[in-house]
Amino acid sequence: MSSQPLPMTALDATTQVSLQAISVSKSFVSGHVQSTVLHDLTLNMCASELTLISGPSGCGKSTLLAILSGLQGADQGKVIALGQDLSLLNLRALERFRLLHTGFVFQGFNLFPALNALEQVELPLSYLGLSKTEARRRATESLEEVGLGPRMRLRPSELSGGEKQRVAIARALAKRPELLFADEPTSALDAANGQIIIDILHRIARTHGTTVLCVSHDPRLVGHADRVLSMEDGRILSDHRPTSLPTGSGYGTEEPSA
Amino acid sequence: MVALARKTLVYEWRRFLPAVLAVGFAGLLQLLQAALVLGIFGSASVYITGSSADLWTGYPGTQSVNLGRPISSGVEMRLRMDPEVTRVEPFQWVDADWRGPSDTGGVSVFVSGIDPQPDGMMFSLALPAALRARLNEPDAVIVDVADLNSLGVAVGDTAAINGHRVRVVGVSRGLRALGGVNVVASLATARRLDTDPANVDRTTYFVAKVRNPDLAGAIAERLRGASDFGSYDVWTAKDFARRSKMYWMFDTGAGAGVLFLAGIVFLVGAVITSQTLVAAVIGSIREYATLNALGVGVGALRKVVMEQAFWVGALGLICSAVIGGLLLILGHSYSVPVALSPATTIACLSLVMALAVVSGLAAMRSLRRADPASLLR
Ligand SMILES: Nc1ncnc2c1ncn2[C@@H]1O[C@H](COP(=O)(O)OP(=O)(O)O)[C@@H](O)[C@H]1O
Ligand SMILES: [Mg+2]
C-alpha cells in the first residue's frame, strides 16, 4: 500500500533476498477489542538459509508466517516474494504462486490416511502437470532425501510421528519450491525426532538454495538455524546468526521458557 | 494422477458405507415401485399389448381402452380402402353383469368380443390358438384363471351374462383387468350379450394391421383426417396403450402417489448421502487445507469430492440393480404383477445417480472450511 522505496539492506552482495516484509501490520478484532498482533514489521530473508523465528506462544509468529507465505493478507505494508508483490495477486493467482514456488510443513502432519508415503508426495505433483513417471521419480528422490526410501510404501498409520513429518517435508520438497515455510514443525515430536527434522530443513536450504522460514517457540532449535529472529509481542527484538552449529545432542542448554 | 477419491473410498469404506446403502436403497425402492406400478397398470392395456394389431380405431377422445364407445361399422370400409392396411378386425367391448351358478351375486364384467379365427389379431399374444378355437362354440366364454373364484365358476360351468346363458370353456393367464373382470367371447357371442339397442350395427373398435408397422404413425395420421362415416379417431397401438396406462395412473391418483414417494425417497437418500459425504470431507479437512496451501486449487479439491460422490452413486447403483433384478425375478415367479422397461430402469437409475451428484454438490460446500491459514497455530 505504501509506495516508499525498498529499504536498502546491509547484506553482502552474494546473499540474495528472496522474501521481504515491508512495514507489515496486522490486527485482529474480537468483539469490541482490537489487538495488534504485528507492529510494522520489516524484514528480509535470503535464499540458501534457514531463518528461524523464535519467540513465546502468542507473540504473532504464525500470523507473520501466514502473511509472508500469502495465506493471509496484511492490514498494512506488503510482502514481496521472489520479486512478486503478493498483495497484487487474487486468490487464484495466489494458489498458482503457491503451487509453483512454495512448500509448507505444519505442526500436524496432515497426511491422507488412505495413501502411502509415495502417493502422499506424488499427489501435489500431479497438479503441477508433471508426467506420471516424472512425478514418481521426484517423489522417490524426495523421500530418499529425507531418509524414507525404504519406507515409502507405508501408510501414515504404519509410520512414527517423526517419519510422518519427514513425509510431509518430502511432500513440500518434491515440488522444488524456492520458499519453504514450516510452522512449529517439531512441536508434536520428541527431542531426537525434532532435531532430525530441523537438520533436514537446514540441509534443504543449503543443498537446494531454498529460502527456509521456520517458526517455533522451541528455543532448542536456535543452534540449528543460520539466522535467528527473536520475536516478542509482534515485534522483532533481535536478529543474529549463531556462529557455530553445536554438534552431538545439538540442542541448546536453555530450557524452554513456557 | 493419484486416485485420492477412490483410494480413500476403499480405505475408509466403513465411513462411506451408509452413503452407498442410502443410494442403493433409494435405487431399489424407485425400481420396485416403478415395476409394481407399471405391472399393475400395464394390465390396463393388456387388450392392446396382448394383441398384434398396429392401429386402433375408436371413438374420438377415448382416454383408455375400457372407456370405448361404439362407432359406425362403416369405418371398417374406410380402413380397408387404405392401400397400406392389410387386415381389419372388429373388437366389441360390452360392459355386462355376471351371475354365476353358485350365488355370488352380480359381478361386473367386461366382455371382449373377438374374432376367434386362428389368425385373428385380438389377443393373439395372450390366448393360445387351441383355446381361442373353443370360442367358436356358441355362448362360449374364457375367463382368467385368477378370476375363477370371484366369478364362482369352474371350467365347464354355465353362468349368465346380462341374462344370457354362457359356458366357461377355458381359462386364460395374465388377462386380468383393472376395476372389473375380463371375459373373452367371440364377436357373435358378444353381440348377443349386448342388450343396448343403440349398439346394433355399431362396433367399439376396429383394429388393423398395416404392411409396414414402421409407418403406422403416418397411416394413423392420414386415416384420422377423414370424417366420413361419422366421428372416429385412429391411434397406433403403442400410443393407445400408453394413453390407457396414463389414464389409470393419473385417474386413480396412483401417479401422484408414485411421484410423491419418489420425491420422499430422493430427499431422504440425498440427506443421508450428503451428510455422509460431508462427514468424510470434514474428516479430511486438514489434509485438503494442506493441499490448498501447497497450491492445489479449490476446484481440484471439489473434483475429488465429486468423484467420491460419483463412486458412491455407482456402487449404490450396482447394489440396487442386482438386488432389484433378483427381487423382480422372485416377483415374477410368484405372479406378482411387475414390469420394467429399459427406459424406466434407466430413468430410475439416473434419478439415483442424480441423488449422488446432488449430495456431492452439497458436500462440496463444506470444502470452504479447508482454509490453510487455519493450519497455523
Ligand atoms: N484469526 C484470528 N482471529 C483472532 N485472533 C487471532 C487470530 N489468529 C491469531 N490471533 C491472535 O493473534 C495472536 C498471535 O497468534 P499467533 O500468530 O498464532 O501466535 P504464535 O504463532 O506466535 O503462537 C494470538 O494472541 C492469537 O490469539
Ligand atoms: Mg504459532
XYZ file of C-alpha atoms and ligand atoms in Angstrom:
663
model
C 0.000 0.000 0.000
C 2.755 2.438 0.908
C 4.826 3.347 -2.068
C 8.009 4.046 -0.207
C 11.170 2.644 -1.801
C 12.560 -0.642 -0.571
C 14.862 -0.119 2.402
C 18.420 -0.857 1.476
C 19.729 -3.828 3.312
C 23.185 -4.296 4.737
C 23.624 -7.752 3.298
C 26.635 -8.744 1.293
C 26.212 -8.977 -2.416
C 26.382 -12.771 -2.544
C 23.236 -13.236 -0.443
C 20.103 -12.977 -2.433
C 16.991 -11.529 -0.822
C 14.086 -13.745 -1.816
C 11.391 -12.777 0.660
C 10.656 -9.365 2.135
C 8.142 -7.973 4.546
C 7.820 -4.223 4.372
C 6.087 -2.360 7.216
C 3.674 -5.212 7.774
C 0.981 -4.686 10.385
C -1.846 -6.974 11.362
C -4.532 -6.775 13.990
C -7.490 -8.940 14.909
C -10.791 -7.736 16.216
C -12.568 -9.953 18.676
C -15.754 -8.447 19.963
C -15.040 -4.768 20.507
C -11.397 -5.336 21.307
C -8.853 -4.788 18.599
C -5.495 -6.346 19.302
C -2.494 -5.633 17.134
C -0.523 -8.812 16.543
C 2.186 -7.475 14.233
C 3.595 -3.986 14.655
C 5.041 -2.500 11.496
C 7.437 -5.330 10.765
C 10.130 -5.084 8.121
C 12.467 -7.940 7.406
C 14.335 -9.701 4.617
C 15.050 -13.359 4.189
C 17.647 -14.888 1.951
C 17.891 -17.941 -0.215
C 20.007 -20.893 0.924
C 19.349 -20.002 4.549
C 17.280 -21.454 7.329
C 15.769 -18.480 9.120
C 14.223 -19.278 12.462
C 11.660 -17.012 14.027
C 11.609 -17.824 17.676
C 9.501 -16.476 20.466
C 6.922 -17.359 23.078
C 3.480 -18.625 22.206
C 1.066 -15.971 21.080
C 3.675 -13.434 20.012
C 2.492 -13.486 16.411
C 4.919 -15.908 14.736
C 2.282 -17.943 12.931
C 0.498 -14.814 11.826
C 3.732 -13.500 10.385
C 4.357 -16.784 8.580
C 0.818 -16.780 7.189
C 1.329 -13.270 5.801
C 4.808 -13.968 4.412
C 3.545 -17.095 2.642
C 0.479 -15.450 1.184
C -2.024 -17.495 3.179
C -3.279 -14.323 4.838
C -3.299 -10.700 3.847
C -1.634 -7.945 5.869
C -3.586 -4.923 7.121
C -0.766 -2.601 6.151
C 2.515 -2.970 4.325
C 3.384 -5.518 1.732
C 5.133 -8.789 1.130
C 7.421 -9.302 -1.816
C 8.169 -12.923 -2.531
C 10.556 -13.777 -5.374
C 10.106 -10.245 -6.668
C 6.329 -10.551 -6.701
C 4.114 -8.310 -4.585
C 1.673 -10.840 -3.112
C -0.956 -8.218 -2.336
C -1.443 -7.717 -6.085
C -2.442 -11.346 -6.653
C -6.019 -12.563 -6.481
C -6.988 -15.809 -4.791
C -6.440 -17.946 -7.853
C -3.130 -16.329 -8.714
C -2.016 -16.842 -5.121
C -2.881 -20.530 -5.374
C -0.885 -20.733 -8.562
C 2.047 -18.887 -6.939
C 1.987 -21.306 -4.020
C 1.772 -24.283 -6.352
C 4.841 -23.204 -8.279
C 7.006 -21.657 -5.584
C 6.169 -22.554 -2.017
C 6.175 -25.576 0.233
C 4.602 -25.924 3.680
C 5.235 -28.053 6.706
C 2.799 -27.774 9.606
C 2.799 -28.900 13.182
C 0.238 -31.561 12.346
C 1.380 -33.886 9.589
C -1.916 -33.749 7.687
C -1.372 -36.897 5.663
C -4.239 -38.704 3.931
C -4.773 -41.962 5.849
C -5.539 -43.859 2.648
C -2.325 -43.028 0.813
C 1.136 -44.475 1.284
C 4.141 -42.195 1.653
C 4.948 -42.251 -2.041
C 1.379 -41.299 -3.011
C 1.279 -38.511 -0.432
C 4.283 -36.939 -2.114
C 3.076 -37.635 -5.674
C -0.349 -36.119 -5.039
C 0.549 -32.390 -5.276
C 2.988 -33.132 -8.084
C 0.201 -34.410 -10.309
C -1.402 -30.966 -10.063
C 1.845 -29.396 -11.251
C 1.268 -31.080 -14.581
C 4.183 -33.455 -14.290
C 4.042 -36.758 -16.102
C 3.393 -39.864 -14.053
C 6.951 -41.096 -14.374
C 8.440 -37.701 -13.579
C 6.190 -37.334 -10.532
C 7.191 -40.791 -9.343
C 10.865 -40.037 -9.885
C 10.725 -36.782 -7.965
C 8.666 -38.273 -5.149
C 11.103 -41.153 -4.744
C 14.026 -38.767 -4.784
C 12.489 -36.544 -2.101
C 11.576 -39.462 0.127
C 15.126 -40.771 -0.173
C 16.434 -37.339 0.684
C 14.530 -37.343 3.986
C 15.701 -40.883 4.652
C 12.423 -42.691 3.960
C 13.485 -44.569 0.837
C 12.852 -47.976 2.378
C 9.546 -46.994 3.957
C 7.808 -45.205 1.126
C 5.156 -47.893 0.630
C 3.815 -47.487 4.159
C 0.666 -45.653 5.138
C 0.608 -42.974 7.892
C -0.777 -45.490 10.390
C 2.396 -47.541 9.956
C 4.798 -44.615 10.402
C 6.116 -42.934 13.553
C 5.496 -39.245 14.211
C 8.966 -38.273 13.064
C 8.595 -40.318 9.910
C 5.225 -38.748 9.174
C 6.746 -35.282 9.476
C 9.503 -36.367 7.096
C 6.834 -37.478 4.604
C 5.261 -34.034 4.989
C 8.650 -32.436 4.298
C 9.177 -34.661 1.271
C 5.727 -33.664 0.026
C 6.706 -29.985 0.228
C 10.198 -30.602 -1.105
C 9.227 -32.640 -4.165
C 7.660 -29.552 -5.726
C 11.159 -27.992 -5.637
C 9.887 -24.785 -4.075
C 12.050 -21.690 -3.774
C 10.310 -20.881 -0.486
C 9.689 -23.414 2.246
C 7.603 -22.475 5.287
C 7.484 -24.539 8.449
C 5.206 -23.696 11.360
C 6.195 -25.413 14.608
C 7.396 -28.473 12.660
C 8.903 -30.116 15.739
C 6.249 -29.364 18.357
C 4.487 -32.688 18.030
C 7.761 -34.613 18.192
C 10.231 -35.736 20.836
C 13.656 -34.105 21.060
C 15.517 -36.613 18.911
C 12.975 -36.500 16.103
C 12.738 -32.746 16.382
C 16.461 -32.497 15.801
C 16.291 -34.759 12.761
C 13.543 -32.568 11.300
C 15.321 -29.236 11.823
C 18.525 -30.722 10.391
C 16.682 -31.901 7.305
C 15.195 -28.413 6.854
C 18.628 -26.891 7.255
C 20.137 -29.255 4.725
C 17.388 -28.448 2.228
C 18.252 -24.741 2.463
C 21.912 -25.497 1.835
C 21.662 -28.043 -0.966
C 18.682 -26.662 -2.893
C 19.223 -22.941 -2.319
C 15.765 -22.806 -0.786
C 14.644 -19.967 1.469
C 13.511 -21.866 4.550
C 11.473 -19.970 7.108
C 10.844 -21.910 10.267
C 8.719 -20.622 13.094
C 8.951 -22.164 16.542
C 8.622 -21.427 20.218
C 11.161 -24.165 20.917
C 14.481 -22.494 21.905
C 16.354 -25.751 21.321
C 16.157 -25.165 17.593
C 18.121 -21.929 17.816
C 21.503 -23.549 17.343
C 20.402 -25.213 14.111
C 19.464 -22.125 12.173
C 21.597 -19.872 10.003
C 19.796 -16.876 11.349
C 17.534 -16.383 14.324
C 14.933 -13.650 14.711
C 13.619 -13.341 18.226
C 10.106 -12.121 18.371
C 8.002 -10.833 21.190
C 4.598 -9.161 21.191
C 4.532 -8.668 17.472
C 7.986 -7.113 17.192
C 11.362 -8.479 16.160
C 13.656 -7.923 19.142
C 16.894 -9.345 17.813
C 18.378 -10.683 14.600
C 21.515 -12.722 14.948
C 23.472 -15.529 13.357
C 24.621 -18.319 15.657
C 28.341 -18.544 14.998
C 28.835 -22.286 15.200
C 26.475 -25.164 14.961
C 26.675 -27.297 18.053
C 27.361 -30.978 17.454
C 26.285 -34.061 19.366
C 22.924 -33.648 21.055
C 22.824 -30.310 19.367
C 20.128 -28.853 21.477
C 20.901 -25.626 23.294
C 21.228 -25.555 27.045
C 18.401 -23.107 27.548
C 15.219 -24.546 28.958
C 12.027 -23.772 27.106
C 10.558 -20.668 28.726
C 6.955 -21.869 28.538
C -2.652 -38.809 -11.038
C -3.022 -40.265 -7.565
C -6.565 -41.616 -7.283
C -7.245 -39.917 -3.965
C -11.033 -40.234 -4.114
C -11.016 -43.916 -4.968
C -8.256 -44.867 -2.529
C -9.977 -43.011 0.307
C -13.235 -44.741 -0.520
C -11.602 -48.157 -0.356
C -9.512 -47.433 2.742
C -12.318 -45.785 4.700
C -15.132 -47.926 3.318
C -16.858 -48.077 6.680
C -17.286 -44.328 6.609
C -18.819 -44.385 3.122
C -20.989 -47.452 3.661
C -24.058 -45.524 4.875
C -23.990 -43.410 1.727
C -23.677 -46.433 -0.528
C -26.535 -48.115 1.322
C -28.686 -44.990 1.142
C -28.130 -44.703 -2.590
C -28.679 -48.440 -3.022
C -31.915 -48.386 -1.046
C -33.207 -45.335 -2.844
C -32.486 -47.027 -6.171
C -34.112 -50.258 -5.068
C -37.258 -48.506 -3.846
C -37.571 -46.479 -7.041
C -37.088 -49.585 -9.184
C -39.551 -51.732 -7.235
C -42.284 -49.127 -7.060
C -41.900 -48.390 -10.760
C -42.023 -52.113 -11.543
C -45.114 -52.638 -9.398
C -46.979 -49.634 -10.742
C -46.106 -50.487 -14.320
C -47.018 -54.102 -13.678
C -50.398 -53.256 -12.195
C -51.327 -50.516 -14.626
C -49.828 -52.411 -17.505
C -52.876 -54.689 -17.300
C -54.957 -51.643 -18.252
C -53.508 -52.017 -21.726
C -53.354 -55.799 -21.943
C -56.067 -55.650 -24.658
C -53.614 -53.733 -26.790
C -50.286 -55.222 -25.768
C -51.707 -58.765 -25.888
C -52.838 -58.249 -29.492
C -50.909 -57.934 -32.727
C -52.808 -55.021 -34.305
C -50.813 -51.966 -35.417
C -53.717 -49.484 -35.440
C -56.708 -48.943 -33.189
C -59.759 -47.062 -34.362
C -62.337 -45.925 -31.843
C -64.488 -43.123 -30.538
C -62.711 -39.742 -30.626
C -61.114 -38.737 -27.352
C -61.204 -42.207 -25.833
C -58.825 -41.980 -22.876
C -58.484 -45.630 -22.052
C -59.367 -48.840 -23.836
C -62.037 -49.681 -21.236
C -63.826 -46.374 -21.943
C -64.561 -47.106 -25.604
C -67.879 -46.094 -27.152
C -69.344 -47.630 -30.275
C -68.542 -46.205 -33.695
C -70.214 -46.799 -37.029
C -69.433 -50.132 -38.645
C -68.906 -48.222 -41.852
C -65.485 -47.154 -40.594
C -64.281 -50.650 -41.437
C -64.749 -49.796 -45.122
C -62.766 -46.610 -44.731
C -59.864 -48.545 -43.186
C -59.902 -51.235 -45.857
C -59.703 -48.568 -48.563
C -56.234 -47.535 -47.448
C -53.656 -49.366 -49.566
C -51.303 -49.839 -46.639
C -53.891 -51.573 -44.460
C -53.737 -55.362 -44.889
C -56.301 -56.575 -42.356
C -59.152 -55.109 -40.335
C -60.912 -56.781 -37.450
C -63.714 -55.587 -35.155
C -63.383 -55.654 -31.377
C -66.548 -55.403 -29.351
C -66.493 -54.186 -25.760
C -69.537 -54.912 -23.628
C -69.947 -53.808 -20.034
C -72.097 -56.525 -18.530
C -73.401 -58.158 -15.404
C -72.394 -61.698 -14.470
C -74.344 -64.143 -12.379
C -72.625 -67.391 -11.520
C -74.144 -70.780 -10.700
C -73.274 -70.589 -7.023
C -74.915 -67.447 -5.756
C -72.101 -64.909 -5.806
C -74.383 -62.001 -6.585
C -73.819 -59.784 -9.574
C -70.256 -59.234 -10.723
C -69.466 -56.502 -13.162
C -67.567 -57.926 -16.127
C -66.028 -56.610 -19.342
C -66.837 -58.832 -22.262
C -64.290 -58.712 -25.060
C -65.805 -59.866 -28.300
C -63.007 -61.025 -30.610
C -62.589 -62.799 -33.920
C -61.789 -66.390 -32.851
C -60.041 -67.360 -36.095
C -56.556 -68.759 -35.603
C -55.001 -65.730 -37.328
C -57.152 -63.157 -35.501
C -55.280 -60.127 -34.219
C -57.100 -59.615 -30.913
C -55.374 -61.387 -28.010
C -53.174 -63.243 -30.480
C -50.349 -62.954 -27.950
C -52.434 -63.606 -24.856
C -54.537 -66.611 -25.941
C -53.127 -69.883 -27.316
C -54.658 -70.938 -30.686
C -56.368 -74.065 -29.282
C -58.056 -72.034 -26.592
C -59.378 -69.341 -28.940
C -60.743 -72.034 -31.283
C -63.116 -73.103 -28.492
C -64.770 -69.674 -28.706
C -66.353 -70.781 -31.966
C -68.920 -72.727 -29.945
C -71.967 -70.532 -29.424
C -72.121 -68.879 -25.986
C -68.614 -69.982 -25.090
C -66.520 -67.679 -22.868
C -62.995 -67.701 -21.460
C -62.148 -66.191 -18.070
C -58.835 -65.663 -16.351
C -57.669 -68.384 -14.013
C -57.202 -65.794 -11.277
C -60.860 -64.682 -11.550
C -62.480 -68.120 -11.222
C -63.076 -67.619 -7.520
C -64.661 -64.224 -7.725
C -66.897 -65.424 -10.575
C -67.809 -68.566 -8.642
C -67.274 -70.932 -11.576
C -65.026 -73.724 -12.778
C -64.225 -74.679 -16.363
C -67.287 -76.321 -17.914
C -69.784 -74.484 -15.671
C -72.503 -72.305 -17.032
C -73.378 -68.807 -15.890
C -75.444 -65.872 -17.074
C -74.233 -62.619 -18.579
C -76.896 -59.937 -18.925
C -79.425 -62.755 -18.571
C -77.965 -64.854 -21.426
C -76.584 -68.273 -20.688
C -72.833 -68.722 -21.286
C -70.464 -71.609 -20.725
C -66.878 -71.345 -19.483
C -64.809 -73.312 -21.989
C -61.335 -72.485 -20.752
C -59.097 -70.236 -18.683
C -56.533 -67.694 -19.733
C -53.477 -66.487 -17.860
C -52.482 -62.849 -17.467
C -55.717 -61.404 -18.907
C -56.777 -59.618 -15.758
C -58.497 -56.272 -15.896
C -58.452 -53.278 -13.624
C -61.738 -52.372 -11.945
C -63.599 -55.462 -13.113
C -63.272 -58.939 -14.543
C -62.347 -59.785 -18.132
C -64.453 -62.241 -20.049
C -63.461 -63.179 -23.612
C -66.061 -64.306 -26.104
C -66.451 -64.491 -29.876
C -67.808 -61.444 -31.681
C -71.059 -63.238 -32.308
C -71.499 -64.193 -28.663
C -70.576 -60.705 -27.509
C -73.156 -59.123 -29.827
C -75.785 -61.426 -28.417
C -74.849 -60.388 -24.886
C -75.073 -56.695 -25.703
C -78.521 -55.626 -24.602
C -78.226 -51.976 -25.561
C -80.383 -51.405 -28.673
C -78.287 -48.351 -29.580
C -75.294 -50.586 -30.269
C -76.872 -52.534 -33.101
C -74.698 -52.249 -36.190
C -72.070 -50.419 -34.240
C -68.678 -51.649 -33.036
C -66.461 -50.406 -30.214
C -63.130 -50.689 -32.018
C -61.672 -51.675 -35.351
C -58.120 -52.897 -35.128
C -55.943 -53.101 -38.207
C -52.660 -54.407 -39.444
C -50.527 -52.444 -41.888
C -47.960 -53.542 -44.442
C -45.088 -51.718 -42.770
C -45.556 -51.287 -38.986
C -42.861 -48.588 -39.005
C -45.265 -46.367 -40.950
C -48.176 -46.957 -38.538
C -47.877 -43.423 -37.175
C -48.164 -41.781 -40.572
C -51.034 -44.034 -41.634
C -52.940 -43.298 -38.419
C -52.390 -39.620 -39.137
C -53.901 -39.721 -42.621
C -56.785 -42.036 -41.624
C -57.804 -39.749 -38.784
C -58.026 -36.796 -41.168
C -61.126 -38.204 -42.872
C -64.506 -37.645 -41.275
C -66.738 -39.765 -43.448
C -68.723 -42.395 -41.529
C -69.151 -40.170 -38.513
C -66.574 -39.329 -35.906
C -63.791 -41.701 -35.064
C -60.124 -41.491 -34.279
C -57.135 -43.672 -35.132
C -54.142 -44.341 -32.868
C -51.124 -46.545 -33.176
C -51.210 -49.487 -30.771
C -48.267 -48.058 -28.879
C -49.924 -44.674 -28.401
C -53.199 -46.158 -27.332
C -51.552 -48.491 -24.812
C -49.664 -45.544 -23.355
C -52.822 -43.458 -23.206
C -54.649 -46.205 -21.354
C -51.840 -46.676 -18.853
C -51.530 -42.945 -18.246
C -55.279 -42.646 -17.742
C -55.228 -45.239 -15.000
C -52.066 -43.911 -13.473
C -53.390 -40.394 -13.080
C -57.113 -41.030 -12.819
C -56.616 -43.254 -9.789
C -54.141 -40.870 -8.163
C -51.549 -43.617 -8.236
C -49.306 -41.499 -10.415
C -49.278 -38.701 -7.863
C -48.590 -41.249 -5.138
C -45.679 -42.662 -7.077
C -44.189 -39.239 -7.689
C -44.694 -38.289 -4.051
C -42.967 -41.425 -2.819
C -40.189 -40.989 -5.359
C -39.661 -37.463 -4.044
C -39.535 -38.609 -0.415
C -37.106 -41.426 -1.245
C -34.944 -38.993 -3.169
C -34.942 -36.493 -0.319
C -34.147 -38.985 2.434
C -31.473 -40.625 0.292
C -29.909 -37.260 -0.514
C -29.863 -36.195 3.139
C -28.129 -39.381 4.286
C -25.719 -39.417 1.366
C -24.775 -35.767 1.598
C -24.304 -35.991 5.382
C -22.014 -38.968 4.929
C -20.004 -37.199 2.261
C -19.841 -34.027 4.355
C -18.534 -36.069 7.293
C -15.892 -37.581 5.016
C -14.826 -34.149 3.789
C -14.694 -32.725 7.322
C -12.731 -35.780 8.431
C -10.025 -34.927 5.908
C -10.377 -31.158 6.049
C -6.836 -30.554 7.355
C -5.388 -32.653 4.558
C -7.441 -30.779 1.989
C -6.300 -27.494 3.531
C -2.680 -28.657 3.284
C -3.144 -29.450 -0.389
C -4.595 -25.990 -0.863
C -1.616 -24.458 0.955
C 0.624 -26.334 -1.459
C -1.255 -24.673 -4.282
C -3.816 -27.308 -5.276
C -6.805 -25.203 -6.279
C -10.223 -25.367 -4.646
C -11.634 -26.503 -7.990
C -9.387 -29.553 -7.970
C -10.419 -30.380 -4.403
C -14.076 -30.102 -5.393
C -13.408 -32.567 -8.143
C -12.137 -35.049 -5.578
C -15.366 -34.707 -3.590
C -17.489 -35.080 -6.724
C -15.511 -38.124 -7.716
C -16.232 -39.644 -4.326
C -19.923 -38.883 -4.795
C -19.776 -40.491 -8.215
C -18.253 -43.698 -6.879
C -20.743 -43.814 -4.029
C -23.502 -43.411 -6.623
C -22.037 -46.060 -8.895
C -21.651 -48.583 -6.082
C -25.163 -47.910 -4.786
C -26.478 -48.219 -8.304
C -24.875 -51.611 -8.797
C -26.308 -52.787 -5.467
C -29.820 -51.657 -6.338
C -29.646 -53.080 -9.870
C -28.503 -56.501 -8.665
C -30.899 -56.772 -5.706
C -33.744 -55.239 -7.729
C -33.158 -57.730 -10.541
C -33.268 -60.654 -8.125
C -36.460 -59.382 -6.470
C -38.158 -58.888 -9.848
C -37.337 -62.461 -10.830
C -38.736 -63.600 -7.490
C -41.858 -61.472 -8.045
C -42.402 -62.959 -11.500
C -42.253 -66.476 -10.146
C -44.968 -65.615 -7.614
C -47.220 -63.946 -10.254
C -46.765 -60.515 -8.676
C -47.569 -58.080 -11.473
C -44.192 -56.462 -12.068
C -42.966 -54.970 -15.306
C -39.942 -52.839 -16.032
C -38.961 -51.341 -19.367
C -35.369 -50.406 -20.128
C -36.403 -46.748 -20.282
C -37.939 -46.858 -16.806
C -34.910 -48.691 -15.438
C -32.628 -46.051 -16.881
C -34.861 -43.293 -15.516
C -34.814 -44.813 -12.008
C -31.070 -45.341 -12.052
C -30.413 -41.828 -13.405
C -32.531 -40.458 -10.587
C -30.289 -42.321 -8.172
C -27.161 -41.007 -9.839
C -28.653 -37.512 -9.665
C -29.141 -38.114 -5.953
C -25.423 -38.881 -5.611
C -24.479 -35.808 -7.626
C -26.736 -33.520 -5.570
C -25.219 -34.957 -2.402
C -21.744 -34.382 -3.803
C -22.595 -30.759 -4.556
C -23.859 -30.323 -1.003
C -20.711 -31.907 0.412
C -18.547 -29.740 -1.804
C -19.722 -26.687 0.115
C -18.034 -27.895 3.284
C -14.696 -27.595 1.494
C -14.942 -23.905 2.341
C -13.621 -24.844 5.739
C -10.399 -26.053 4.131
C -8.613 -22.785 4.930
C -4.849 -23.304 5.001
C -4.413 -20.362 7.403
C -6.298 -22.448 9.964
C -3.450 -24.975 9.948
C -1.113 -22.412 11.503
C -1.249 -22.021 15.253
N -7.858 -15.474 13.227
C -7.597 -14.862 14.382
N -8.580 -14.152 14.991
C -8.341 -13.513 16.160
N -7.169 -13.555 16.795
C -6.150 -14.252 16.263
C -6.322 -14.940 15.025
N -5.161 -15.568 14.712
C -4.327 -15.267 15.718
N -4.905 -14.491 16.621
C -4.261 -13.933 17.842
O -3.043 -13.389 17.446
C -2.061 -13.636 18.412
C -0.856 -14.261 17.748
O -1.192 -15.528 17.274
P -0.141 -16.477 16.542
O 0.422 -15.747 15.419
O -0.804 -17.745 16.274
O 0.966 -16.668 17.669
P 2.138 -17.739 17.736
O 2.153 -18.494 16.487
O 3.343 -16.924 17.978
O 1.843 -18.591 18.925
C -2.685 -14.525 19.448
O -2.997 -13.720 20.578
C -3.929 -15.032 18.811
O -4.926 -15.173 19.786
Mg 2.042 -20.487 16.203
